Structure formats: C-alpha cells, structure tokens
CSV table of C-alpha atoms in Angstrom, one decimal:
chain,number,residue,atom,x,y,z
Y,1,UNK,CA,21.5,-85.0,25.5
Y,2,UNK,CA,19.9,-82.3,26.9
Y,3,UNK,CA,19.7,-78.8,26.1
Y,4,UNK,CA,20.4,-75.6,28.3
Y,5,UNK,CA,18.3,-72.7,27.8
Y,6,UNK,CA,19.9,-69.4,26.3
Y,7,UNK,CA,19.4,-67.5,29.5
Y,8,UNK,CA,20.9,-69.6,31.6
Y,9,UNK,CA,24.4,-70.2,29.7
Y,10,UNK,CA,24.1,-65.8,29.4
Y,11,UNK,CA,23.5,-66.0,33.0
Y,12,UNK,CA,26.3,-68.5,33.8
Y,13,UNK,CA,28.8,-67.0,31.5
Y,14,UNK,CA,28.1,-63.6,33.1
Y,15,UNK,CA,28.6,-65.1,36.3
Y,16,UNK,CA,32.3,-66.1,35.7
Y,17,UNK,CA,33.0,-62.3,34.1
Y,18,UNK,CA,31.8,-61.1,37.0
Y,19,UNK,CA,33.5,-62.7,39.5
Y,20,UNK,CA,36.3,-62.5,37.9
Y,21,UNK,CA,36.1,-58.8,37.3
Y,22,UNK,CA,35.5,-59.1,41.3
Y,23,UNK,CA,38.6,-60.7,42.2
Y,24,UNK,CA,40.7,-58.2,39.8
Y,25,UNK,CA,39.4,-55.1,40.9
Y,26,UNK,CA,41.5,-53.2,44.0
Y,27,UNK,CA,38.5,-51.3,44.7
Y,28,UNK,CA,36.4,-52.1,47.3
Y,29,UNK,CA,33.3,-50.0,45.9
Y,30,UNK,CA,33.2,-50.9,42.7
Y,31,UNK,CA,33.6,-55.0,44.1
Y,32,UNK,CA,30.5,-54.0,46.3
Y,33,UNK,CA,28.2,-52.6,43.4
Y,34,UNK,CA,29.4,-55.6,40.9
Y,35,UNK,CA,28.5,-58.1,43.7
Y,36,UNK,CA,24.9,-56.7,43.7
Y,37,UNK,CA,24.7,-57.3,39.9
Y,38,UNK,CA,26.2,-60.4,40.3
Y,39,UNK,CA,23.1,-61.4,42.7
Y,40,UNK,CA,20.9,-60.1,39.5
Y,41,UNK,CA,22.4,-62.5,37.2
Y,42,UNK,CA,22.2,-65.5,40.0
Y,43,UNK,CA,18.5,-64.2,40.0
Y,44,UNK,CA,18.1,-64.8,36.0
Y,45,UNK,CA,19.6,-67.7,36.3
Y,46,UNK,CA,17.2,-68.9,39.1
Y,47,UNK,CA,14.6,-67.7,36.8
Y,48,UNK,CA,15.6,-69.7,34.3
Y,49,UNK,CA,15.5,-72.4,36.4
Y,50,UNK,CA,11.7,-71.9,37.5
Y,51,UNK,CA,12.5,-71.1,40.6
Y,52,UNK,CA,11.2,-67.5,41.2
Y,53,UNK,CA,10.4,-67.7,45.3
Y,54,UNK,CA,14.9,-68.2,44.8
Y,55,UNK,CA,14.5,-65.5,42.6
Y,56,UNK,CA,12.8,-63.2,44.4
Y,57,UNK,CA,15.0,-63.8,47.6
Y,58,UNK,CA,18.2,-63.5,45.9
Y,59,UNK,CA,17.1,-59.5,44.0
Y,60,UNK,CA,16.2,-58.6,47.6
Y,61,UNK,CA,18.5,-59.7,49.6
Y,62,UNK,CA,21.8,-59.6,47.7
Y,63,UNK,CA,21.4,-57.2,45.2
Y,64,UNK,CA,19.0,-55.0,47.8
Y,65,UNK,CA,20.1,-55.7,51.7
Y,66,UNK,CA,23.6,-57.0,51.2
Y,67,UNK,CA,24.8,-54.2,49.5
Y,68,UNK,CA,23.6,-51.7,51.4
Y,69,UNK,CA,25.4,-53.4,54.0
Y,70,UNK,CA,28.5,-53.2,52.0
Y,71,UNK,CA,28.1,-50.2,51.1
Y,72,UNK,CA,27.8,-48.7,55.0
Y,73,UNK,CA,30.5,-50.9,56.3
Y,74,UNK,CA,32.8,-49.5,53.2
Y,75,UNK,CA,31.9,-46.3,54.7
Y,76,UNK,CA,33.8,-47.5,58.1
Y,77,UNK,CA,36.8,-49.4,56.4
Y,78,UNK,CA,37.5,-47.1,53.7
Y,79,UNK,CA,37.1,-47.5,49.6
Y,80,UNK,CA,40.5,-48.8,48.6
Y,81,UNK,CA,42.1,-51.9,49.5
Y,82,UNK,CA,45.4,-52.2,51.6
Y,83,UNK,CA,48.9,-53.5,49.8
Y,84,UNK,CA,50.1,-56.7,51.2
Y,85,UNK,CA,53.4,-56.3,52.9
Y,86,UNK,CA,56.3,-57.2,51.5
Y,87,UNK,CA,56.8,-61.4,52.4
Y,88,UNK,CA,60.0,-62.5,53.2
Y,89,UNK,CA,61.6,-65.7,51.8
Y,90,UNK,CA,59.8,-68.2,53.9
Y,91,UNK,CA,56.6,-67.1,54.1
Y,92,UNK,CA,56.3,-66.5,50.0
Y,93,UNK,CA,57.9,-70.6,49.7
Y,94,UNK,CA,54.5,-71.5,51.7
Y,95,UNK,CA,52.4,-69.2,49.6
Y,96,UNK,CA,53.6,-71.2,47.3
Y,97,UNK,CA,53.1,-74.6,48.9
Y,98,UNK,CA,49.4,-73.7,49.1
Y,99,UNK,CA,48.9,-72.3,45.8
Y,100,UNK,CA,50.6,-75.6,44.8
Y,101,UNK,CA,47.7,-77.5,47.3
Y,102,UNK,CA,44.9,-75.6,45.9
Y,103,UNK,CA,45.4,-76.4,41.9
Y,104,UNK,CA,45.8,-79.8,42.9
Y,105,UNK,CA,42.7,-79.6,44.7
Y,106,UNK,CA,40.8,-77.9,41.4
Y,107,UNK,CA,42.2,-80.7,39.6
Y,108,UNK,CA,40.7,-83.5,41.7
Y,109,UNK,CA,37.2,-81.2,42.0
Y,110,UNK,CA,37.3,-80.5,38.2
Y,111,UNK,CA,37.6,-85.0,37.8
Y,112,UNK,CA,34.8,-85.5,39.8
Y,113,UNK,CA,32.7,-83.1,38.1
Y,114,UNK,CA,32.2,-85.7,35.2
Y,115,UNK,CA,30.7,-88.3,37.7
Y,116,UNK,CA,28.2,-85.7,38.4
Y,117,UNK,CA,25.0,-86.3,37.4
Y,118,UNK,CA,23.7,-83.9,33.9
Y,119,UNK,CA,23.1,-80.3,34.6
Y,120,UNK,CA,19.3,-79.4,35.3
Y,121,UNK,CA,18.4,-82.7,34.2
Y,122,UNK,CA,14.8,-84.0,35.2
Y,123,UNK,CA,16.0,-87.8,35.7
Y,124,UNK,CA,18.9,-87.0,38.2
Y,125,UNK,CA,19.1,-89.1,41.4
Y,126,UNK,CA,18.4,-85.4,43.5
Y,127,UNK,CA,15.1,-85.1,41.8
Y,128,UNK,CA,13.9,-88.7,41.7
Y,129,UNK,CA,14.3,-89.3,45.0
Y,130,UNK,CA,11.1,-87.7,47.3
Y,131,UNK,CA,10.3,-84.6,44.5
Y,132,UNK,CA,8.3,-86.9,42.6
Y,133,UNK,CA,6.3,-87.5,46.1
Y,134,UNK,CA,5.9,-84.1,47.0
Y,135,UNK,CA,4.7,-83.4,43.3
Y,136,UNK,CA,2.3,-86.0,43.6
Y,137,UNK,CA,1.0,-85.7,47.2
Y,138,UNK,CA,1.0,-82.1,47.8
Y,139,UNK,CA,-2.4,-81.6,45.6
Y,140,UNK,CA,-4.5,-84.3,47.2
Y,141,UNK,CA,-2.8,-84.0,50.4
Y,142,UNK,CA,-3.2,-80.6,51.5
Y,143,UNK,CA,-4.6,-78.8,48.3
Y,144,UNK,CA,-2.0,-76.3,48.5
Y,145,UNK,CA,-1.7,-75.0,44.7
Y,146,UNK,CA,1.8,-73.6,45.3
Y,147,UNK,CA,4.5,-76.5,46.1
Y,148,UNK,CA,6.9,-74.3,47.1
Y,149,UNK,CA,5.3,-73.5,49.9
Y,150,UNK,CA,3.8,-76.8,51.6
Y,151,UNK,CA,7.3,-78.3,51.5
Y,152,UNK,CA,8.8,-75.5,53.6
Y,153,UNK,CA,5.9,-75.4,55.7
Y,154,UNK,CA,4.0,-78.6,55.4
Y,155,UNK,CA,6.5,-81.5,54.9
Y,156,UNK,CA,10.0,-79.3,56.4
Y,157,UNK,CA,8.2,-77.2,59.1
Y,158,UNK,CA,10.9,-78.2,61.5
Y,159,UNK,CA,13.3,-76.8,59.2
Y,160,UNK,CA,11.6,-74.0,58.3
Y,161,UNK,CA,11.8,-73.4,62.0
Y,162,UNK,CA,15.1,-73.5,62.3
Y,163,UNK,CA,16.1,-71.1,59.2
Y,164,UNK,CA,13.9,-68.2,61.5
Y,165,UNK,CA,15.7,-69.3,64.5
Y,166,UNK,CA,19.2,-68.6,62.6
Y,167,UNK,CA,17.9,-65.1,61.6
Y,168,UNK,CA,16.9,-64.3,64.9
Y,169,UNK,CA,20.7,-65.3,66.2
Y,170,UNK,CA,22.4,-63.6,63.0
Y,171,UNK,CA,20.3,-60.4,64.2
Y,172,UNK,CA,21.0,-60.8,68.0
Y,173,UNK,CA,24.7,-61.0,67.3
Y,174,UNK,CA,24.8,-57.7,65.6
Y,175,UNK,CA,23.1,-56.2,68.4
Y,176,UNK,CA,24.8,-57.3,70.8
Y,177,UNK,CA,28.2,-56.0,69.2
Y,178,UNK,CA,27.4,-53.2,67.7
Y,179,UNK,CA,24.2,-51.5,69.8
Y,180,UNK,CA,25.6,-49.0,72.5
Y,181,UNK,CA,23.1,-47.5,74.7
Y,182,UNK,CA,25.7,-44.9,75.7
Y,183,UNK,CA,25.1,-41.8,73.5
Y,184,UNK,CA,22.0,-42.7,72.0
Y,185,UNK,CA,20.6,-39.4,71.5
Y,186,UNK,CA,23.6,-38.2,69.4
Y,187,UNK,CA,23.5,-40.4,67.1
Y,188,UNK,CA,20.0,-41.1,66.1
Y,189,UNK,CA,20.0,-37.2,64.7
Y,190,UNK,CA,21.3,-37.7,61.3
Y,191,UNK,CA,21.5,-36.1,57.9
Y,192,UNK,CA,18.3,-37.3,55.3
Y,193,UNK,CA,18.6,-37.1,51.9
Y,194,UNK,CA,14.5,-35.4,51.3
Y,195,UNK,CA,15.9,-32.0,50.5
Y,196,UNK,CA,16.4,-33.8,47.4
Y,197,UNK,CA,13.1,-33.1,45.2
Y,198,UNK,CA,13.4,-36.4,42.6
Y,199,UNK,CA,14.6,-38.2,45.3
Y,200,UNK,CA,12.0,-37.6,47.9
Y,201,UNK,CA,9.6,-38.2,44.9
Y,202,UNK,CA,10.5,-41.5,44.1
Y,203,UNK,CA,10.7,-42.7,47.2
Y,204,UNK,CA,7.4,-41.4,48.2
Y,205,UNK,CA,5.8,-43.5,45.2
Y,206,UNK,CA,7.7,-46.6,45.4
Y,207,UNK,CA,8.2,-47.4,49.1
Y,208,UNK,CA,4.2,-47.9,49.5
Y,209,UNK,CA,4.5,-49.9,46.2
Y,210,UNK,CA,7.5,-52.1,47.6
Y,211,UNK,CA,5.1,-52.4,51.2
Y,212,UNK,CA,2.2,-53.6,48.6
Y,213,UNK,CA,3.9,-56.0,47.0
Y,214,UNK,CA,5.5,-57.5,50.2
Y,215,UNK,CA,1.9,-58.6,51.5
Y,216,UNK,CA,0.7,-59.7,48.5
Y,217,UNK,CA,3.4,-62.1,48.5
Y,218,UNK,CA,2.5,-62.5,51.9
Y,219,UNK,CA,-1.2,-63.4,51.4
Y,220,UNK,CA,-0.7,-65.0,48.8
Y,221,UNK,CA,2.2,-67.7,49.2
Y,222,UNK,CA,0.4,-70.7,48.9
Y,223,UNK,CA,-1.3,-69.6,45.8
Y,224,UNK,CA,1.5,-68.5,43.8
Y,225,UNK,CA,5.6,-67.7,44.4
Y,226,UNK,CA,6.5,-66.1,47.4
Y,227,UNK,CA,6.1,-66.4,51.5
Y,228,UNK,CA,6.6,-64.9,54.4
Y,229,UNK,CA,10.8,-65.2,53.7
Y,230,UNK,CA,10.3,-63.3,50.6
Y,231,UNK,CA,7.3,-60.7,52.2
Y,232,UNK,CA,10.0,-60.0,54.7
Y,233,UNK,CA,12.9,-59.4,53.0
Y,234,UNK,CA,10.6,-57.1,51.1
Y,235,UNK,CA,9.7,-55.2,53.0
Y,236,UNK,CA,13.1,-54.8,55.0
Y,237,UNK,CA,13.7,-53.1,51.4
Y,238,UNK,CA,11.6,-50.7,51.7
Y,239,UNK,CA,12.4,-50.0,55.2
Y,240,UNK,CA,16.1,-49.4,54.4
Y,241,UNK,CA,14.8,-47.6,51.7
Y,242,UNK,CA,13.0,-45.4,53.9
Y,243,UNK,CA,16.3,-45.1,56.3
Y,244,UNK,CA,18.5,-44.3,53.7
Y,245,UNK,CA,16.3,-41.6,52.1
Y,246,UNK,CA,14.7,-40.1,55.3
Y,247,UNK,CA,16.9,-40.8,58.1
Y,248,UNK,CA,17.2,-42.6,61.0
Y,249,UNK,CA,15.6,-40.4,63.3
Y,250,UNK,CA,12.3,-40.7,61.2
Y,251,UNK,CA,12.6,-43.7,60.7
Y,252,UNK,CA,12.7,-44.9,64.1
Y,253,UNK,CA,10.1,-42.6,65.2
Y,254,UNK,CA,7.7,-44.8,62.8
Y,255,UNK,CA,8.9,-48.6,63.9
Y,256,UNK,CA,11.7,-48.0,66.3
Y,257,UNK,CA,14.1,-49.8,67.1
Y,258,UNK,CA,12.3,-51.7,70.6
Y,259,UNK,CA,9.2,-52.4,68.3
Y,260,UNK,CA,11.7,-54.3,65.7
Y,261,UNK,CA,13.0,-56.6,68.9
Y,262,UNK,CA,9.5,-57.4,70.0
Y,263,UNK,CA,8.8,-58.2,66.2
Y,264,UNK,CA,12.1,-60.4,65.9
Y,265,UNK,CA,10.9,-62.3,69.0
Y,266,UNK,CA,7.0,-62.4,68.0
Y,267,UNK,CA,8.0,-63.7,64.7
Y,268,UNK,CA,9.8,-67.1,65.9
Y,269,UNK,CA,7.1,-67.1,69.0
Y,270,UNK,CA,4.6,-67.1,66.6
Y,271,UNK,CA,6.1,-70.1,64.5
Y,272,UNK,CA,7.0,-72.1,67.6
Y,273,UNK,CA,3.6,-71.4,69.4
Y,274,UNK,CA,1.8,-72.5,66.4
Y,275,UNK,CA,3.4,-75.5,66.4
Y,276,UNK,CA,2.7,-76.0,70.3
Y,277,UNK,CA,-1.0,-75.1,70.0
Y,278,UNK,CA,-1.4,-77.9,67.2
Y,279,UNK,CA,-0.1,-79.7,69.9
Y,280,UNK,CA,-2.2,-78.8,72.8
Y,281,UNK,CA,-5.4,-79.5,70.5
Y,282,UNK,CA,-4.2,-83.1,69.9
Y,283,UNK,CA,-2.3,-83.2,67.1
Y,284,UNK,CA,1.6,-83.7,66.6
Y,285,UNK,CA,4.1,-80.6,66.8
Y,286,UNK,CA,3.0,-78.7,63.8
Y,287,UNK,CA,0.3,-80.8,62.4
Y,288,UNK,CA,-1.7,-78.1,60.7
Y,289,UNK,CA,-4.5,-80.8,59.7
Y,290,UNK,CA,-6.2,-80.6,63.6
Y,291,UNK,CA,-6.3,-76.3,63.4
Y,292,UNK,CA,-10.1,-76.5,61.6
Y,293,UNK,CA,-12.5,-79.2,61.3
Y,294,UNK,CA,-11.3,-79.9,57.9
Y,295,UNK,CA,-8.0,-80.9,57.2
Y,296,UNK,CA,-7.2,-78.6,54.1
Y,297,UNK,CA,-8.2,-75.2,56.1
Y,298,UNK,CA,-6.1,-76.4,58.8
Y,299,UNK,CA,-2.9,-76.6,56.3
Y,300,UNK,CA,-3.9,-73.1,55.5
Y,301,UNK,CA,-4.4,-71.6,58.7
Y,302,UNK,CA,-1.1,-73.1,59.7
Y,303,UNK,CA,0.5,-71.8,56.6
Y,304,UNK,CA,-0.5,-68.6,57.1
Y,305,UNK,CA,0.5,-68.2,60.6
Y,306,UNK,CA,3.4,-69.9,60.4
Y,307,UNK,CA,4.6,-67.3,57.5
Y,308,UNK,CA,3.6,-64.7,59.1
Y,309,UNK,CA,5.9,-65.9,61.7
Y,310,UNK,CA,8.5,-65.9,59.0
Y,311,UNK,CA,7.6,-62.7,57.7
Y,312,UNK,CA,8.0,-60.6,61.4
Y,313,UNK,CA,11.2,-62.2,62.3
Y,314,UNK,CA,12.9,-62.0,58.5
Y,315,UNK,CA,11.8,-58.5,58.5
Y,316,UNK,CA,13.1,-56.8,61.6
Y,317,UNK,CA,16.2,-59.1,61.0
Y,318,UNK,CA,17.4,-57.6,58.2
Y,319,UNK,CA,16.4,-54.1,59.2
Y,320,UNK,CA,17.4,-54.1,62.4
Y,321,UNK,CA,20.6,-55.1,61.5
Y,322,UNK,CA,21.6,-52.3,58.5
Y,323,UNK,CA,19.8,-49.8,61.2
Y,324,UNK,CA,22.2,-50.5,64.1
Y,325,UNK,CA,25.1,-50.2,61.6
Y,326,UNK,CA,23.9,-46.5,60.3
Y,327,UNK,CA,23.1,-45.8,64.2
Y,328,UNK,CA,26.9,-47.3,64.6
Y,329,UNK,CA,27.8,-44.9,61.8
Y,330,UNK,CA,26.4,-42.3,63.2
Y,331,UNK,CA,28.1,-42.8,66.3
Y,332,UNK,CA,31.8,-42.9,65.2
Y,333,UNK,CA,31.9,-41.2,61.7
Y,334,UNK,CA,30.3,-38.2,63.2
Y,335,UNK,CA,26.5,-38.4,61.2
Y,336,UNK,CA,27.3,-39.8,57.9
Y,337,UNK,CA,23.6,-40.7,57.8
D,1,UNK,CA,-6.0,-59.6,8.0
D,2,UNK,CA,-8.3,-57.1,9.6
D,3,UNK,CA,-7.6,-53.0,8.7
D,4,UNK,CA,-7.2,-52.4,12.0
D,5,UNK,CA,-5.4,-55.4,13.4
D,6,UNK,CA,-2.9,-54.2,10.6
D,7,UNK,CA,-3.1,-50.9,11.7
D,8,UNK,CA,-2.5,-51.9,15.5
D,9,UNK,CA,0.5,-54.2,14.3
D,10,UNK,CA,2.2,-51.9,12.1
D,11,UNK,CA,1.9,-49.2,14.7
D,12,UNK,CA,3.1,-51.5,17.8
D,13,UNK,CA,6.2,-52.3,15.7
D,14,UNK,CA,6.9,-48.2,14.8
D,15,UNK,CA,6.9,-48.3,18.5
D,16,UNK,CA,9.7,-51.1,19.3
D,17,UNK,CA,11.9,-49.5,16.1
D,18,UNK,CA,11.7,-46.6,18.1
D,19,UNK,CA,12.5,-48.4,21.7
D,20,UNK,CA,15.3,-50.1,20.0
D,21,UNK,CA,16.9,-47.0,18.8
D,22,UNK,CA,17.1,-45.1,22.0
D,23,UNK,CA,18.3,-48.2,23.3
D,24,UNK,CA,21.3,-48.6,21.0
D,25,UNK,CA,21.7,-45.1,20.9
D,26,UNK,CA,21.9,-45.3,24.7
D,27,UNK,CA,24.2,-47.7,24.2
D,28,UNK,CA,26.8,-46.3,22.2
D,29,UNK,CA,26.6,-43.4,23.9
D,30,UNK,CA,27.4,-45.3,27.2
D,31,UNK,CA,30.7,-46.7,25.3
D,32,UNK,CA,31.7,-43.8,23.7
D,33,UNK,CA,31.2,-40.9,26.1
D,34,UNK,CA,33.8,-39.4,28.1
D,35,UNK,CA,33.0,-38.5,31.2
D,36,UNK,CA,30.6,-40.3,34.1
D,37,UNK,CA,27.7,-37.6,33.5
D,38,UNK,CA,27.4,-37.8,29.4
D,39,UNK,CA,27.5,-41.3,30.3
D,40,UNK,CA,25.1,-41.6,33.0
D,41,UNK,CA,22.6,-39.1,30.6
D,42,UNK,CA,22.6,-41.4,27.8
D,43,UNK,CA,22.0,-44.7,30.4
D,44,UNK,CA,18.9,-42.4,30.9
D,45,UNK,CA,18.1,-42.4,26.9
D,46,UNK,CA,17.7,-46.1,28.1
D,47,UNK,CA,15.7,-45.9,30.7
D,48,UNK,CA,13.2,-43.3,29.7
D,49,UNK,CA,12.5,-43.4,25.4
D,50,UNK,CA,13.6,-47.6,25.7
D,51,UNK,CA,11.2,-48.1,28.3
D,52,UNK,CA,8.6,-46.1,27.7
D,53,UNK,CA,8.2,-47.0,23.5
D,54,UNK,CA,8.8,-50.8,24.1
D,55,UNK,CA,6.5,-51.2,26.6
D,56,UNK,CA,3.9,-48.9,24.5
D,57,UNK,CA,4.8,-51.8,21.5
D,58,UNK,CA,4.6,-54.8,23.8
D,59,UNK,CA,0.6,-53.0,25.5
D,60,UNK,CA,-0.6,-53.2,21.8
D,61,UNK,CA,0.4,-56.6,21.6
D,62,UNK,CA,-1.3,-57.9,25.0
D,63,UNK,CA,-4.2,-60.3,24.2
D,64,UNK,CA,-6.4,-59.4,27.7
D,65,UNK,CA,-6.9,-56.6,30.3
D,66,UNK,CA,-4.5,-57.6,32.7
D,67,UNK,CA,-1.5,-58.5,30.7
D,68,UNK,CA,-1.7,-55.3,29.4
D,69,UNK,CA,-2.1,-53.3,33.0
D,70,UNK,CA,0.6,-55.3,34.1
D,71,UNK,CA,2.9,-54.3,30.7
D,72,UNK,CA,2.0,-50.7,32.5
D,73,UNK,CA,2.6,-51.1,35.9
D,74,UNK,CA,5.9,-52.8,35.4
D,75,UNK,CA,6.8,-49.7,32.8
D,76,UNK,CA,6.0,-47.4,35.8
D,77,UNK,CA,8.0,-49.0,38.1
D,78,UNK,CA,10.7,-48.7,36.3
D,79,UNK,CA,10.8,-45.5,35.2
D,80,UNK,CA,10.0,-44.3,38.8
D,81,UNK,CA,12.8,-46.6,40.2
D,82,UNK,CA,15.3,-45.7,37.8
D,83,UNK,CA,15.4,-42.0,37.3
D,84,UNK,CA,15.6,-41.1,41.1
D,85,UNK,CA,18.5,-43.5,40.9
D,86,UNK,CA,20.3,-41.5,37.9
D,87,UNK,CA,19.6,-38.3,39.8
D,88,UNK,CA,21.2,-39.6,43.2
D,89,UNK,CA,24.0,-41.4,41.0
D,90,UNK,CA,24.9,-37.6,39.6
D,91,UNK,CA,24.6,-36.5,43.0
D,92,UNK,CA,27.2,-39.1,44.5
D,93,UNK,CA,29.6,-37.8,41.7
D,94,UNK,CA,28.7,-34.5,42.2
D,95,UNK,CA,29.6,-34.8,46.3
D,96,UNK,CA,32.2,-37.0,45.5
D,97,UNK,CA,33.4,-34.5,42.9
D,98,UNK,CA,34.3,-36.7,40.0
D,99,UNK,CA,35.5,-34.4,37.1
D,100,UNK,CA,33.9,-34.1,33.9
D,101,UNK,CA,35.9,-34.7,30.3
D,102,UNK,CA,37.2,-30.9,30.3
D,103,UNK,CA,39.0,-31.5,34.1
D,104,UNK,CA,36.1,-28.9,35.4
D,105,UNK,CA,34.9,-29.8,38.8
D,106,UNK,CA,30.8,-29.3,38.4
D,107,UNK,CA,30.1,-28.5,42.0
D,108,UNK,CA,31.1,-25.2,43.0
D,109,UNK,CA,32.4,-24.3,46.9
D,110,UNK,CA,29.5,-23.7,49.1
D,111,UNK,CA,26.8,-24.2,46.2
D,112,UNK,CA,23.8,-26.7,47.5
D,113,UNK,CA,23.4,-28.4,43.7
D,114,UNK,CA,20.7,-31.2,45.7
D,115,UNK,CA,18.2,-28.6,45.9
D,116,UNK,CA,15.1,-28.4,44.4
C-alpha cells in the first residue's frame, strides 16, 4: 500500500470543489477567474508529483495566458450566461436518453478504474517500461543533468518538433480569422492603464523580473527545470502583461506585430534547420552528437538551439494570439483596450 | 544551546506568531466582512504583515546565504505582485461600481478615482 502525500489529496480534493463550483455557477466571470485557480491547484498538484517543468507550464499558461484570454473574449460575449429555451416534449425525452447513456457510461469508466494500475505508484507498467532506460542512459549518454529535458529534446526531438509545429498552426489560425488589415490605424490607439500610479509601479518592477526569469529558464534547461516551452510561455506573460498595462499601441511599437510573425516562423525554422544541418554534417536528422567534436557539447549545442527554437515560436504564439484579440477588441468594442 | 542561537530562535518564532496572526486575522476578516472592499482590505492584511513577518521568521531560520536571499526575493515578489493586484481589483469594482455594505456607490460622476 502506498501512501499519497498531503498536498496532493488537498490538491485533488480542491480540484473536484472547483470544478464543481465551475459547473454551478451562471456566471461566466467568476467561471473564468475559478478556472485560473483551478490551473494553481493542477500546478500543486504537479508539484507534488515532482514534476515542476509541468508546473511551471501549467501557472503560466492556464492560470496566466488562458485567462486573460477568457477574460477578453468575455469582454466580446458578454458576463452572464444565456437561459436555454424552453424544450418541447421530444427533445427533453432525448435529453433524457443521453443523460441515461452518459451515467451508464460513468458506470462502465468508474469499473475499469479498479483494473487501473495504483495511483503514482513507482512499479506501474507506464513507468517500468523505457523510464527506467532514460534514467539510466541519459547521464552516461549525453551528460545532461536535467532529464526532463534530453527526453524532449534528445530521445523525442521529432516530437518535440511537432508540439512547435501545432503552436505555430494554433497561432496561424487565429490570425487568419481574426487579423483585419482594414482599419488598422483605428484600432491600435487604445486606452492604457499607466495613469494608474501602483499600477504602473508594479508593472515597471516585475515585468523585467518576469523577462529575467524567462531566460534563466532558458539558459538553463538542461541544468535544472525548465526549457525553451516554459522560457516562452514566460515571457508571453510578461508581454501580455505589458499589453494589458501599457497598451497596444506601445506595445507594438516595441515588438510589433510583423516582428512576432518572423519570430513564430524563426522559432520552428530554427528547430527544423538544426535538425537539417546535423544532417548535412553527416549525422542523422537531429543527431546532436556530430554538432562538436565531442559528443556531449554536441547534445548541448543542439539542446540549446533547438529550445531556443521552442522558446521564439512558444513565445510569439501565445502573444500574438491575446494581441490580435485586444486589436479585434479594439476594432468592434470601440477601444476597450 | 548557544545565547544567541536562543536568541535568534525565540525571535524568528515572535515573528511567525505575528505572520500567523495577520493571517487569521486576514482571514476572518475575509469571512466576516460585508462588502468586496473591507474584504479585499483585510486579503491585503494577508499579503502584506503575513508575508512580510513569516518570511522575516523563515530568513532567520535559513542555514546559508542563498537560501536566505532567495526567502527575500520570493517575499518581494510577492508583495510587489500582489498589491498592484488589490489596487487594480478595487479599481475594477470601483469602474464596475459595485456597492459597498451601506448601498453607497464609491465612485462619484465624473471623478477620475485611478489617479495618482
């Protein structure tokens, strides 16, 4: 028998409340704000678990990004939810039919969760399978003190490639929907928030912090927790921040938005051409080892490039897509932002 | 037991008893006040004297340099990312204009109350 650790059953218990307390609620604003602490608890509990890079993603993108997303698109669809209309006889008998499908579905999910295999249990079949060779490879493999980090780069590059590829997509899409070159000058002249003393102070002291920390996490991702996902989504925090605080037009006068399409580009160039030069100087598509005449400094010059090729396309993703929404904001709600 | 390892304990433990009381006075103040900005004032209790005295307690306890300049940093960051946030959450009820316990709206017609 094993034995779960206070913080994760707090986390797990809080969980439930809050989604519960999610599904009650009417209101659309207060659902928004409790998802975001709901991504804080899903980040204790990932801390509890030891795994802090998940940790560190989760704070900044769902308690940080996401609901600042929310929060504009509430500001286009409106605060309070809309009544269902009345169903007529039919319609509430197949309600009913489903409701009837999806308990017995519970049921049949709820049975096979005792074949499941203990909960965080070091001996499951998932972590016997090829951790135990990554745990015992990765140090006299590639001398990469951070595990973390040589699986997504070293043993899953391909993959790793493919998760910026999606980002780059998910970003592309919202472009193309939402960006209008028609009345562009309109609407990047906004409202900003720095006639606000306390405000404009804080921001002024923690947004260089935020930048700090982002390429330390950066730099320093194969040492210890972090990369160039969690650098990025980072520092997309403290460009939002920046957005929300001093308004678009400032903010796109320092990275605009052309500079954050080159950079969503670069970033996946950068990861693909990596791989292709490893594979011009003789080695396999992204074999770090051939990079330097050692092997090990190869791994970390491919690591490094590689996340920064994470880090440039995570990073204009994310803030290229909350900046078209305020610019979208701006455009039909008349300068909200 | 050294006088002054004594001293240093005693006195890093005067400083949590004090944390812990703003906290749970923040607390209870957060349960039993009626209005958003009593509320949101004694949240603030919370994340100025809590902060501030138990990270004061826990930088007596740290063993080398750099546990204890991180104990500080982190105590920084959090009071400089937390009261901006209670001044723009007052502000948001203020332009939203969310009554206070009395049924008085706080904002007044054509006052700027996010000035310096």
């Amino acid at each position: 028998m094993m034995i779960i650790s206070p913080l994760v059953l707090i986390s797990l218990v809080s969980l439930l409340i809050i989604a519960v307390m999610v599904l009650l609620s009417r209101n659309l604003l207060f659902s928004s704000m409790v998802f975001g602490i709901f991504s804080l608890f899903c980040a204790f509990f990932y801390i509890a678990s030891l795994a802090v890079d998940v940790a560190i993603t989760e704070i900044a993108i769902g308690a940080g990004a996401s609901s600042v997303l929310m929060f504009l698109t509430l500001l286009k669809v409106g605060i309070k939810e809309k009544v269902a209309p009345k169903l007529s006889k039919q319609e509430r008998r197949k309600k009913y039919i489903t409701l009837a499908f999806l308990i017995i579905m519970g049921v049949f999910i709820c049975i096979s969760l005792l074949d499941m295999p203990p909960f965080m249990d070091p001996t499951n079949p998932s972590n016997l399978h090829i951790a135990d060779r990554y745990i015992k490879e990765t140090p006299t493999y590639y001398q990469i003190p951070n595990i973390v980090t040589a699986v997504l780069g070293s043993y899953r590059g391909y993959d790793t490639m493919g998760e910026t590829t999606v980002i780059l997509i998910a970003a592309i899409g919202v472009f193309t929907l939402l960006r209008n070159e028609k009345g562009k000058k309109e609407a990047i002249i906004s409202k900003d928030l720095t006639n606000n003393a306390i405000l404009l102070r804080g921001a002024q002291i923690l947004i260089p912090v935020i930048m700090l920390f982002a390429s330390y996490i950066l730099f320093h991702g194969d040492l210890s927790p972090g990369g160039g996902f969690q650098a990025g989504v980072i520092f997309a925090n403290a460009y939002i921040l920046f957005a929300l605080i001093f308004g678009l037009e400032k903010t796109t006068k320092y990275i605009s938005f052309f500079a954050l399409q080159i950079m969503l580009a670069a970033g996946v160039l950068i990861y693909i051409g990596t791989g292709f030069i490893t594979f011009l100087i003789g080695g396999s598509f992204l074999e770090y080892n051939v990079l330097a005449h050692h092997a090990f400094e190869g791994q970390h010059y491919g690591l490094f490039l590689i996340e920064l090729g994470v880090f440039f396309t995570v990073f204009s993703g994310i803030a290229l897509i909350i900046v078209i929404m305020m610019e979208y904001l701006n455009r039909y709600n008349k300068n909200v932002w | 037991m050294n006088y002054i390892e004594l001293i240093i304990e005693v006195c890093s433990w005067v400083f949590f008893a004090v944390g812990l009381f703003f906290a749970c006075v923040g607390v209870l103040g957060y349960f039993k006040l009626n209005d958003v900005y009593s509320r949101q004032h004694s949240a603030g209790l919370i994340d100025t004297g809590a902060v501030i005295f138990i990270s004061l307690g826990l930088l007596l306890h740290a063993e080398t340099l750099v546990v204890g300049f991180k104990i500080f940093f982190l105590a920084l960051v959090l009071i400089y990312a937390s009261l901006p946030i209670c001044n723009a959450f007052i502000n948001a009820c203020l332009t939203g204009k969310v009554k206070n316990q009395y049924g008085e709206d706080l904002k007044q017609d054509g006052e700027k109350n996010d000035d310096n």
